[in-house]
Amino acid sequence: TDLEDGRVVQAATFVESQAEWLQDLYERGVRYFEVHHEPNLSSGGWGTSWQSGDDFEVWYLDVLGLLRVRFPDARFGFPGCAPGDEIVGKREDLWRFLRQCETAIEASDWVAVQCYWEDEAGLRSPDEGLLVAEYQRRWPHKLFFVTEFGNVSLAADSATKGRQYVEYYRELRNREGVGAAFCFVLSAASGFENDVWRFHGGDLEDCSIDVTGKLWATLDEFGAADTLGEFVSLQQLAQATFQQY
């Protein structure tokens, strides 16, 4: 993308680059859109198009204003930021970046969160799997979408991931203020072999079979459509991440 290539991308240029496909989705009934992705990473514009959360806030609010004029019924989300501390030249500290974006967060219709973990303790930690809980503590009145979640440990097998993902959906199902959750990642053209639910050629990865089976099994516990059905219907709202191709 232009942002990943280190180019300075102005708000109006960014919106124009997205307008055609956004219009197509909007006409098809999609209303929920995440505006950009991981802006606290150098690959997401940090250090080039903006130097800080303060800079990104100005850019984001300009983008948001332009989008709302064109798509008045859309609901725009503040983008999911990469969790973690500062990595010099690669990632700005998550909470420092977000503190500088308070006005942008308040102006958004919803907020995206990325939640990752590597073990059982991390699954339940407000610094990892339940990072959304810490977001909620800071902004208790906002609507949140967990736009990415998953166990990223290379040692975790698909059965472990399947069990944990069912537990994770159960937890979020009963959490006020969480509108949807999306596991990372359905497929990828290359890389992410440990995370994909199906390979690029179409074959299912074992994890997807384990997860799907365990999710359907929970229906008997919670009642028809309560567990899986709620999240499927919410996913049909569709999440379209603004990235510049």
PDB file of C-alpha atoms in Angstrom:
ATOM      1  CA  THR A   1       0.000   0.000   0.000  1.00  0.00           C
ATOM      2  CA  ASP A   2       1.038   3.656  -0.256  1.00  0.00           C
ATOM      3  CA  LEU A   3       1.080   3.828   3.539  1.00  0.00           C
ATOM      4  CA  GLU A   4       3.240   0.712   3.731  1.00  0.00           C
ATOM      5  CA  ASP A   5       5.527   2.083   1.018  1.00  0.00           C
ATOM      6  CA  GLY A   6       6.385   5.015   3.238  1.00  0.00           C
ATOM      7  CA  ARG A   7       4.525   7.634   1.224  1.00  0.00           C
ATOM      8  CA  VAL A   8       2.732  10.516   2.908  1.00  0.00           C
ATOM      9  CA  VAL A   9      -0.953   9.956   2.151  1.00  0.00           C
ATOM     10  CA  GLN A  10      -3.274  12.906   2.698  1.00  0.00           C
ATOM     11  CA  ALA A  11      -6.799  12.346   4.025  1.00  0.00           C
ATOM     12  CA  ALA A  12      -8.552  13.401   0.808  1.00  0.00           C
ATOM     13  CA  THR A  13      -6.277  11.182  -1.297  1.00  0.00           C
ATOM     14  CA  PHE A  14      -6.972   8.239   0.968  1.00  0.00           C
ATOM     15  CA  VAL A  15     -10.745   8.679   0.744  1.00  0.00           C
ATOM     16  CA  GLU A  16     -10.666   9.020  -3.036  1.00  0.00           C
ATOM     17  CA  SER A  17      -8.639   5.826  -3.320  1.00  0.00           C
ATOM     18  CA  GLN A  18     -11.321   3.908  -1.387  1.00  0.00           C
ATOM     19  CA  ALA A  19     -14.458   5.524  -2.794  1.00  0.00           C
ATOM     20  CA  GLU A  20     -15.270   3.098  -5.620  1.00  0.00           C
ATOM     21  CA  TRP A  21     -15.231  -0.157  -3.689  1.00  0.00           C
ATOM     22  CA  LEU A  22     -16.734   1.506  -0.632  1.00  0.00           C
ATOM     23  CA  GLN A  23     -19.653   2.738  -2.736  1.00  0.00           C
ATOM     24  CA  ASP A  24     -20.173  -0.793  -4.035  1.00  0.00           C
ATOM     25  CA  LEU A  25     -20.347  -2.263  -0.532  1.00  0.00           C
ATOM     26  CA  TYR A  26     -22.524   0.571   0.717  1.00  0.00           C
ATOM     27  CA  GLU A  27     -25.037  -0.038  -2.075  1.00  0.00           C
ATOM     28  CA  ARG A  28     -25.084  -3.711  -1.113  1.00  0.00           C
ATOM     29  CA  GLY A  29     -26.149  -2.778   2.404  1.00  0.00           C
ATOM     30  CA  VAL A  30     -22.851  -2.879   4.307  1.00  0.00           C
ATOM     31  CA  ARG A  31     -22.866  -0.238   7.028  1.00  0.00           C
ATOM     32  CA  TYR A  32     -20.015  -1.016   9.447  1.00  0.00           C
ATOM     33  CA  PHE A  33     -16.513  -0.061   8.296  1.00  0.00           C
ATOM     34  CA  GLU A  34     -13.183   0.003  10.099  1.00  0.00           C
ATOM     35  CA  VAL A  35     -11.253   3.065   8.941  1.00  0.00           C
ATOM     36  CA  HIS A  36      -7.689   1.949   8.243  1.00  0.00           C
ATOM     37  CA  HIS A  37      -5.721  -0.665  10.214  1.00  0.00           C
ATOM     38  CA  GLU A  38      -2.925  -0.636  12.795  1.00  0.00           C
ATOM     39  CA  PRO A  39      -1.999   3.057  12.516  1.00  0.00           C
ATOM     40  CA  ASN A  40       0.568   2.689  15.315  1.00  0.00           C
ATOM     41  CA  LEU A  41       2.784   0.527  13.081  1.00  0.00           C
ATOM     42  CA  SER A  42       5.303   1.862  10.587  1.00  0.00           C
ATOM     43  CA  SER A  43       3.580  -0.334   7.985  1.00  0.00           C
ATOM     44  CA  GLY A  44       0.342   1.488   8.808  1.00  0.00           C
ATOM     45  CA  GLY A  45       1.620   5.035   8.356  1.00  0.00           C
ATOM     46  CA  TRP A  46       3.265   5.771  11.695  1.00  0.00           C
ATOM     47  CA  GLY A  47       6.508   7.667  11.149  1.00  0.00           C
ATOM     48  CA  THR A  48       5.522   8.817   7.646  1.00  0.00           C
ATOM     49  CA  SER A  49       1.918   9.958   7.188  1.00  0.00           C
ATOM     50  CA  TRP A  50       1.821  10.760  10.921  1.00  0.00           C
ATOM     51  CA  GLN A  51       4.478  11.005  13.595  1.00  0.00           C
ATOM     52  CA  SER A  52       2.258  10.446  16.629  1.00  0.00           C
ATOM     53  CA  GLY A  53      -1.243   9.682  17.780  1.00  0.00           C
ATOM     54  CA  ASP A  54      -1.931  13.416  17.762  1.00  0.00           C
ATOM     55  CA  ASP A  55      -1.042  13.587  14.068  1.00  0.00           C
ATOM     56  CA  PHE A  56      -3.091  10.523  13.263  1.00  0.00           C
ATOM     57  CA  GLU A  57      -6.092  11.991  15.062  1.00  0.00           C
ATOM     58  CA  VAL A  58      -6.061  15.036  12.762  1.00  0.00           C
ATOM     59  CA  TRP A  59      -5.769  12.794   9.685  1.00  0.00           C
ATOM     60  CA  TYR A  60      -8.463  10.404  10.911  1.00  0.00           C
ATOM     61  CA  LEU A  61     -10.971  13.139  11.735  1.00  0.00           C
ATOM     62  CA  ASP A  62     -10.466  14.623   8.267  1.00  0.00           C
ATOM     63  CA  VAL A  63     -11.090  11.188   6.716  1.00  0.00           C
ATOM     64  CA  LEU A  64     -14.105  10.617   8.945  1.00  0.00           C
ATOM     65  CA  GLY A  65     -15.655  13.938   7.970  1.00  0.00           C
ATOM     66  CA  LEU A  66     -15.262  13.245   4.257  1.00  0.00           C
ATOM     67  CA  LEU A  67     -16.671   9.734   4.568  1.00  0.00           C
ATOM     68  CA  ARG A  68     -19.725  10.793   6.534  1.00  0.00           C
ATOM     69  CA  VAL A  69     -20.676  13.295   3.850  1.00  0.00           C
ATOM     70  CA  ARG A  70     -20.556  10.592   1.175  1.00  0.00           C
ATOM     71  CA  PHE A  71     -22.005   7.744   3.232  1.00  0.00           C
ATOM     72  CA  PRO A  72     -24.344   9.241   5.825  1.00  0.00           C
ATOM     73  CA  ASP A  73     -25.831   5.935   7.016  1.00  0.00           C
ATOM     74  CA  ALA A  74     -22.483   4.195   7.519  1.00  0.00           C
ATOM     75  CA  ARG A  75     -21.032   3.482  10.960  1.00  0.00           C
ATOM     76  CA  PHE A  76     -17.302   4.105  11.049  1.00  0.00           C
ATOM     77  CA  GLY A  77     -14.943   2.463  13.532  1.00  0.00           C
ATOM     78  CA  PHE A  78     -11.683   3.703  14.991  1.00  0.00           C
ATOM     79  CA  PRO A  79      -9.073   1.221  13.753  1.00  0.00           C
ATOM     80  CA  GLY A  80      -7.617  -1.652  15.694  1.00  0.00           C
ATOM     81  CA  CYS A  81      -4.108  -0.808  16.872  1.00  0.00           C
ATOM     82  CA  ALA A  82      -1.309  -3.331  17.243  1.00  0.00           C
ATOM     83  CA  PRO A  83      -1.061  -4.248  20.940  1.00  0.00           C
ATOM     84  CA  GLY A  84       2.194  -4.002  22.838  1.00  0.00           C
ATOM     85  CA  ASP A  85       4.945  -1.654  23.935  1.00  0.00           C
ATOM     86  CA  GLU A  86       7.044   0.544  21.675  1.00  0.00           C
ATOM     87  CA  ILE A  87       9.412  -1.116  19.218  1.00  0.00           C
ATOM     88  CA  VAL A  88      11.729   1.587  17.956  1.00  0.00           C
ATOM     89  CA  GLY A  89      11.055   2.347  14.320  1.00  0.00           C
ATOM     90  CA  LYS A  90       8.302  -0.273  14.008  1.00  0.00           C
ATOM     91  CA  ARG A  91       5.548   0.217  16.592  1.00  0.00           C
ATOM     92  CA  GLU A  92       4.369   3.019  18.838  1.00  0.00           C
ATOM     93  CA  ASP A  93       3.254   2.002  22.321  1.00  0.00           C
ATOM     94  CA  LEU A  94      -0.448   1.099  22.198  1.00  0.00           C
ATOM     95  CA  TRP A  95      -1.698   3.126  25.163  1.00  0.00           C
ATOM     96  CA  ARG A  96       0.455   6.173  24.441  1.00  0.00           C
ATOM     97  CA  PHE A  97      -0.912   6.231  20.900  1.00  0.00           C
ATOM     98  CA  LEU A  98      -4.521   5.824  22.054  1.00  0.00           C
ATOM     99  CA  ARG A  99      -4.237   8.509  24.727  1.00  0.00           C
ATOM    100  CA  GLN A 100      -3.301  10.918  21.955  1.00  0.00           C
ATOM    101  CA  CYS A 101      -6.407   9.876  19.985  1.00  0.00           C
ATOM    102  CA  GLU A 102      -9.101  10.497  22.600  1.00  0.00           C
ATOM    103  CA  THR A 103     -11.072  12.919  20.445  1.00  0.00           C
ATOM    104  CA  ALA A 104     -10.950  10.566  17.445  1.00  0.00           C
ATOM    105  CA  ILE A 105     -12.165   7.661  19.565  1.00  0.00           C
ATOM    106  CA  GLU A 106     -15.048   9.696  20.923  1.00  0.00           C
ATOM    107  CA  ALA A 107     -15.991  10.811  17.415  1.00  0.00           C
ATOM    108  CA  SER A 108     -16.164   7.225  16.122  1.00  0.00           C
ATOM    109  CA  ASP A 109     -19.314   5.117  15.995  1.00  0.00           C
ATOM    110  CA  TRP A 110     -17.405   2.125  17.368  1.00  0.00           C
ATOM    111  CA  VAL A 111     -13.863   1.049  18.204  1.00  0.00           C
ATOM    112  CA  ALA A 112     -11.873  -1.920  16.883  1.00  0.00           C
ATOM    113  CA  VAL A 113      -9.707  -4.007  19.222  1.00  0.00           C
ATOM    114  CA  GLN A 114      -7.119  -6.691  18.500  1.00  0.00           C
ATOM    115  CA  CYS A 115      -6.773  -9.434  21.116  1.00  0.00           C
ATOM    116  CA  TYR A 116      -4.052 -12.089  21.006  1.00  0.00           C
ATOM    117  CA  TRP A 117      -2.629 -14.604  23.446  1.00  0.00           C
ATOM    118  CA  GLU A 118      -0.214 -17.558  23.618  1.00  0.00           C
ATOM    119  CA  ASP A 119      -1.364 -19.657  26.602  1.00  0.00           C
ATOM    120  CA  GLU A 120      -4.281 -20.284  28.964  1.00  0.00           C
ATOM    121  CA  ALA A 121      -3.329 -17.402  31.256  1.00  0.00           C
ATOM    122  CA  GLY A 122      -3.065 -15.036  28.303  1.00  0.00           C
ATOM    123  CA  LEU A 123      -6.512 -16.036  27.074  1.00  0.00           C
ATOM    124  CA  ARG A 124      -8.015 -14.492  30.212  1.00  0.00           C
ATOM    125  CA  SER A 125      -5.575 -11.601  30.631  1.00  0.00           C
ATOM    126  CA  PRO A 126      -6.767  -7.986  30.175  1.00  0.00           C
ATOM    127  CA  ASP A 127      -3.387  -7.338  28.558  1.00  0.00           C
ATOM    128  CA  GLU A 128      -3.848 -10.072  25.952  1.00  0.00           C
ATOM    129  CA  GLY A 129      -6.969 -12.117  25.164  1.00  0.00           C
ATOM    130  CA  LEU A 130      -9.305  -9.862  27.096  1.00  0.00           C
ATOM    131  CA  LEU A 131      -7.643  -6.617  26.057  1.00  0.00           C
ATOM    132  CA  VAL A 132     -11.140  -5.502  25.062  1.00  0.00           C
ATOM    133  CA  ALA A 133     -11.971  -5.412  28.788  1.00  0.00           C
ATOM    134  CA  GLU A 134      -9.264  -2.809  29.351  1.00  0.00           C
ATOM    135  CA  TYR A 135     -10.594  -0.762  26.431  1.00  0.00           C
ATOM    136  CA  GLN A 136     -14.042  -0.948  28.026  1.00  0.00           C
ATOM    137  CA  ARG A 137     -12.672   0.214  31.360  1.00  0.00           C
ATOM    138  CA  ARG A 138     -11.218   3.297  29.683  1.00  0.00           C
ATOM    139  CA  TRP A 139     -14.173   4.004  27.377  1.00  0.00           C
ATOM    140  CA  PRO A 140     -17.169   2.326  29.051  1.00  0.00           C
ATOM    141  CA  HIS A 141     -19.762   4.036  26.846  1.00  0.00           C
ATOM    142  CA  LYS A 142     -18.348   2.928  23.477  1.00  0.00           C
ATOM    143  CA  LEU A 143     -19.300  -0.016  21.265  1.00  0.00           C
ATOM    144  CA  PHE A 144     -16.390  -2.380  20.538  1.00  0.00           C
ATOM    145  CA  PHE A 145     -15.736  -4.916  17.796  1.00  0.00           C
ATOM    146  CA  VAL A 146     -12.936  -7.429  18.332  1.00  0.00           C
ATOM    147  CA  THR A 147     -11.735  -7.274  14.736  1.00  0.00           C
ATOM    148  CA  GLU A 148      -8.891  -9.745  15.309  1.00  0.00           C
ATOM    149  CA  PHE A 149      -8.365 -12.435  17.926  1.00  0.00           C
ATOM    150  CA  GLY A 150      -6.462 -15.671  18.197  1.00  0.00           C
ATOM    151  CA  ASN A 151      -3.834 -17.829  19.857  1.00  0.00           C
ATOM    152  CA  VAL A 152      -0.575 -16.947  18.089  1.00  0.00           C
ATOM    153  CA  SER A 153       1.633 -19.519  19.797  1.00  0.00           C
ATOM    154  CA  LEU A 154       3.507 -21.700  17.319  1.00  0.00           C
ATOM    155  CA  ALA A 155       3.270 -24.516  19.869  1.00  0.00           C
ATOM    156  CA  ALA A 156      -0.547 -24.517  20.097  1.00  0.00           C
ATOM    157  CA  ASP A 157      -2.234 -27.282  18.120  1.00  0.00           C
ATOM    158  CA  SER A 158      -5.571 -26.905  16.379  1.00  0.00           C
ATOM    159  CA  ALA A 159      -7.512 -28.769  19.074  1.00  0.00           C
ATOM    160  CA  THR A 160      -6.212 -26.343  21.727  1.00  0.00           C
ATOM    161  CA  LYS A 161      -7.117 -23.364  19.561  1.00  0.00           C
ATOM    162  CA  GLY A 162     -10.574 -24.786  18.875  1.00  0.00           C
ATOM    163  CA  ARG A 163     -11.311 -25.231  22.571  1.00  0.00           C
ATOM    164  CA  GLN A 164      -9.983 -21.787  23.443  1.00  0.00           C
ATOM    165  CA  TYR A 165     -11.933 -20.059  20.672  1.00  0.00           C
ATOM    166  CA  VAL A 166     -15.180 -21.599  21.891  1.00  0.00           C
ATOM    167  CA  GLU A 167     -14.380 -20.380  25.405  1.00  0.00           C
ATOM    168  CA  TYR A 168     -13.546 -16.955  24.006  1.00  0.00           C
ATOM    169  CA  TYR A 169     -16.846 -16.650  22.154  1.00  0.00           C
ATOM    170  CA  ARG A 170     -18.689 -17.715  25.313  1.00  0.00           C
ATOM    171  CA  GLU A 171     -16.938 -14.968  27.257  1.00  0.00           C
ATOM    172  CA  LEU A 172     -17.710 -12.266  24.693  1.00  0.00           C
ATOM    173  CA  ARG A 173     -21.279 -13.449  24.247  1.00  0.00           C
ATOM    174  CA  ASN A 174     -22.076 -12.291  27.770  1.00  0.00           C
ATOM    175  CA  ARG A 175     -20.026  -9.090  27.696  1.00  0.00           C
ATOM    176  CA  GLU A 176     -22.019  -5.868  27.343  1.00  0.00           C
ATOM    177  CA  GLY A 177     -20.744  -3.446  24.754  1.00  0.00           C
ATOM    178  CA  VAL A 178     -19.072  -5.981  22.436  1.00  0.00           C
ATOM    179  CA  GLY A 179     -20.906  -6.076  19.115  1.00  0.00           C
ATOM    180  CA  ALA A 180     -18.936  -8.713  17.187  1.00  0.00           C
ATOM    181  CA  ALA A 181     -15.724 -10.736  17.150  1.00  0.00           C
ATOM    182  CA  PHE A 182     -13.654 -11.963  14.195  1.00  0.00           C
ATOM    183  CA  CYS A 183     -11.024 -14.673  14.491  1.00  0.00           C
ATOM    184  CA  PHE A 184      -7.728 -14.116  12.686  1.00  0.00           C
ATOM    185  CA  VAL A 185      -7.589 -15.273   9.965  1.00  0.00           C
ATOM    186  CA  LEU A 186      -9.910 -17.029   7.488  1.00  0.00           C
ATOM    187  CA  SER A 187      -7.274 -17.308   4.753  1.00  0.00           C
ATOM    188  CA  ALA A 188      -4.102 -15.682   3.484  1.00  0.00           C
ATOM    189  CA  ALA A 189      -2.389 -15.600   0.108  1.00  0.00           C
ATOM    190  CA  SER A 190       0.927 -16.321   1.813  1.00  0.00           C
ATOM    191  CA  GLY A 191       2.270 -16.658   5.327  1.00  0.00           C
ATOM    192  CA  PHE A 192       0.212 -17.059   8.523  1.00  0.00           C
ATOM    193  CA  GLU A 193       0.245 -20.843   8.089  1.00  0.00           C
ATOM    194  CA  ASN A 194      -0.281 -21.267  11.819  1.00  0.00           C
ATOM    195  CA  ASP A 195      -3.319 -18.963  11.867  1.00  0.00           C
ATOM    196  CA  VAL A 196      -5.426 -19.574   8.748  1.00  0.00           C
ATOM    197  CA  TRP A 197      -8.735 -21.442   8.945  1.00  0.00           C
ATOM    198  CA  ARG A 198      -8.455 -22.507   5.313  1.00  0.00           C
ATOM    199  CA  PHE A 199      -5.532 -22.517   2.958  1.00  0.00           C
ATOM    200  CA  HIS A 200      -5.498 -20.214  -0.056  1.00  0.00           C
ATOM    201  CA  GLY A 201      -6.309 -23.112  -2.360  1.00  0.00           C
ATOM    202  CA  GLY A 202      -9.494 -23.780  -0.426  1.00  0.00           C
ATOM    203  CA  ASP A 203      -8.567 -26.700   1.850  1.00  0.00           C
ATOM    204  CA  LEU A 204      -9.745 -26.449   5.431  1.00  0.00           C
ATOM    205  CA  GLU A 205      -7.117 -26.291   8.126  1.00  0.00           C
ATOM    206  CA  ASP A 206      -7.683 -28.658  11.052  1.00  0.00           C
ATOM    207  CA  CYS A 207      -8.385 -25.760  13.395  1.00  0.00           C
ATOM    208  CA  SER A 208     -11.429 -24.658  11.421  1.00  0.00           C
ATOM    209  CA  ILE A 209     -12.926 -28.138  11.684  1.00  0.00           C
ATOM    210  CA  ASP A 210     -12.247 -28.305  15.421  1.00  0.00           C
ATOM    211  CA  VAL A 211     -13.598 -24.823  16.059  1.00  0.00           C
ATOM    212  CA  THR A 212     -16.704 -25.262  13.937  1.00  0.00           C
ATOM    213  CA  GLY A 213     -17.567 -28.568  15.540  1.00  0.00           C
ATOM    214  CA  LYS A 214     -17.096 -27.251  19.045  1.00  0.00           C
ATOM    215  CA  LEU A 215     -19.074 -24.098  18.306  1.00  0.00           C
ATOM    216  CA  TRP A 216     -22.033 -26.081  17.035  1.00  0.00           C
ATOM    217  CA  ALA A 217     -21.808 -28.337  20.089  1.00  0.00           C
ATOM    218  CA  THR A 218     -22.379 -25.321  22.327  1.00  0.00           C
ATOM    219  CA  LEU A 219     -25.815 -24.770  20.788  1.00  0.00           C
ATOM    220  CA  ASP A 220     -27.255 -27.523  22.950  1.00  0.00           C
ATOM    221  CA  GLU A 221     -25.898 -25.789  26.042  1.00  0.00           C
ATOM    222  CA  PHE A 222     -27.134 -22.280  25.280  1.00  0.00           C
ATOM    223  CA  GLY A 223     -30.188 -22.874  23.115  1.00  0.00           C
ATOM    224  CA  ALA A 224     -30.661 -22.794  19.364  1.00  0.00           C
ATOM    225  CA  ALA A 225     -28.763 -19.957  17.644  1.00  0.00           C
ATOM    226  CA  ASP A 226     -27.742 -18.336  20.928  1.00  0.00           C
ATOM    227  CA  THR A 227     -23.995 -18.878  20.684  1.00  0.00           C
ATOM    228  CA  LEU A 228     -22.981 -19.308  17.078  1.00  0.00           C
ATOM    229  CA  GLY A 229     -26.076 -17.719  15.588  1.00  0.00           C
ATOM    230  CA  GLU A 230     -25.596 -14.373  17.326  1.00  0.00           C
ATOM    231  CA  PHE A 231     -22.077 -14.010  16.005  1.00  0.00           C
ATOM    232  CA  VAL A 232     -22.898 -15.180  12.510  1.00  0.00           C
ATOM    233  CA  SER A 233     -25.657 -12.587  12.246  1.00  0.00           C
ATOM    234  CA  LEU A 234     -23.344  -9.880  13.543  1.00  0.00           C
ATOM    235  CA  GLN A 235     -20.656 -10.878  11.085  1.00  0.00           C
ATOM    236  CA  GLN A 236     -23.171 -10.444   8.293  1.00  0.00           C
ATOM    237  CA  LEU A 237     -23.030  -6.734   9.062  1.00  0.00           C
ATOM    238  CA  ALA A 238     -19.612  -7.110   7.440  1.00  0.00           C
ATOM    239  CA  GLN A 239     -16.327  -5.555   8.362  1.00  0.00           C
ATOM    240  CA  ALA A 240     -14.476  -3.753   5.591  1.00  0.00           C
ATOM    241  CA  THR A 241     -11.008  -2.567   6.563  1.00  0.00           C
ATOM    242  CA  PHE A 242      -9.811   0.549   4.796  1.00  0.00           C
ATOM    243  CA  GLN A 243      -6.446  -0.223   3.283  1.00  0.00           C
ATOM    244  CA  GLN A 244      -4.909   1.365   0.234  1.00  0.00           C
ATOM    245  CA  TYR A 245      -4.187  -1.095  -2.583  1.00  0.00           C
TER     246      TYR A 245
END
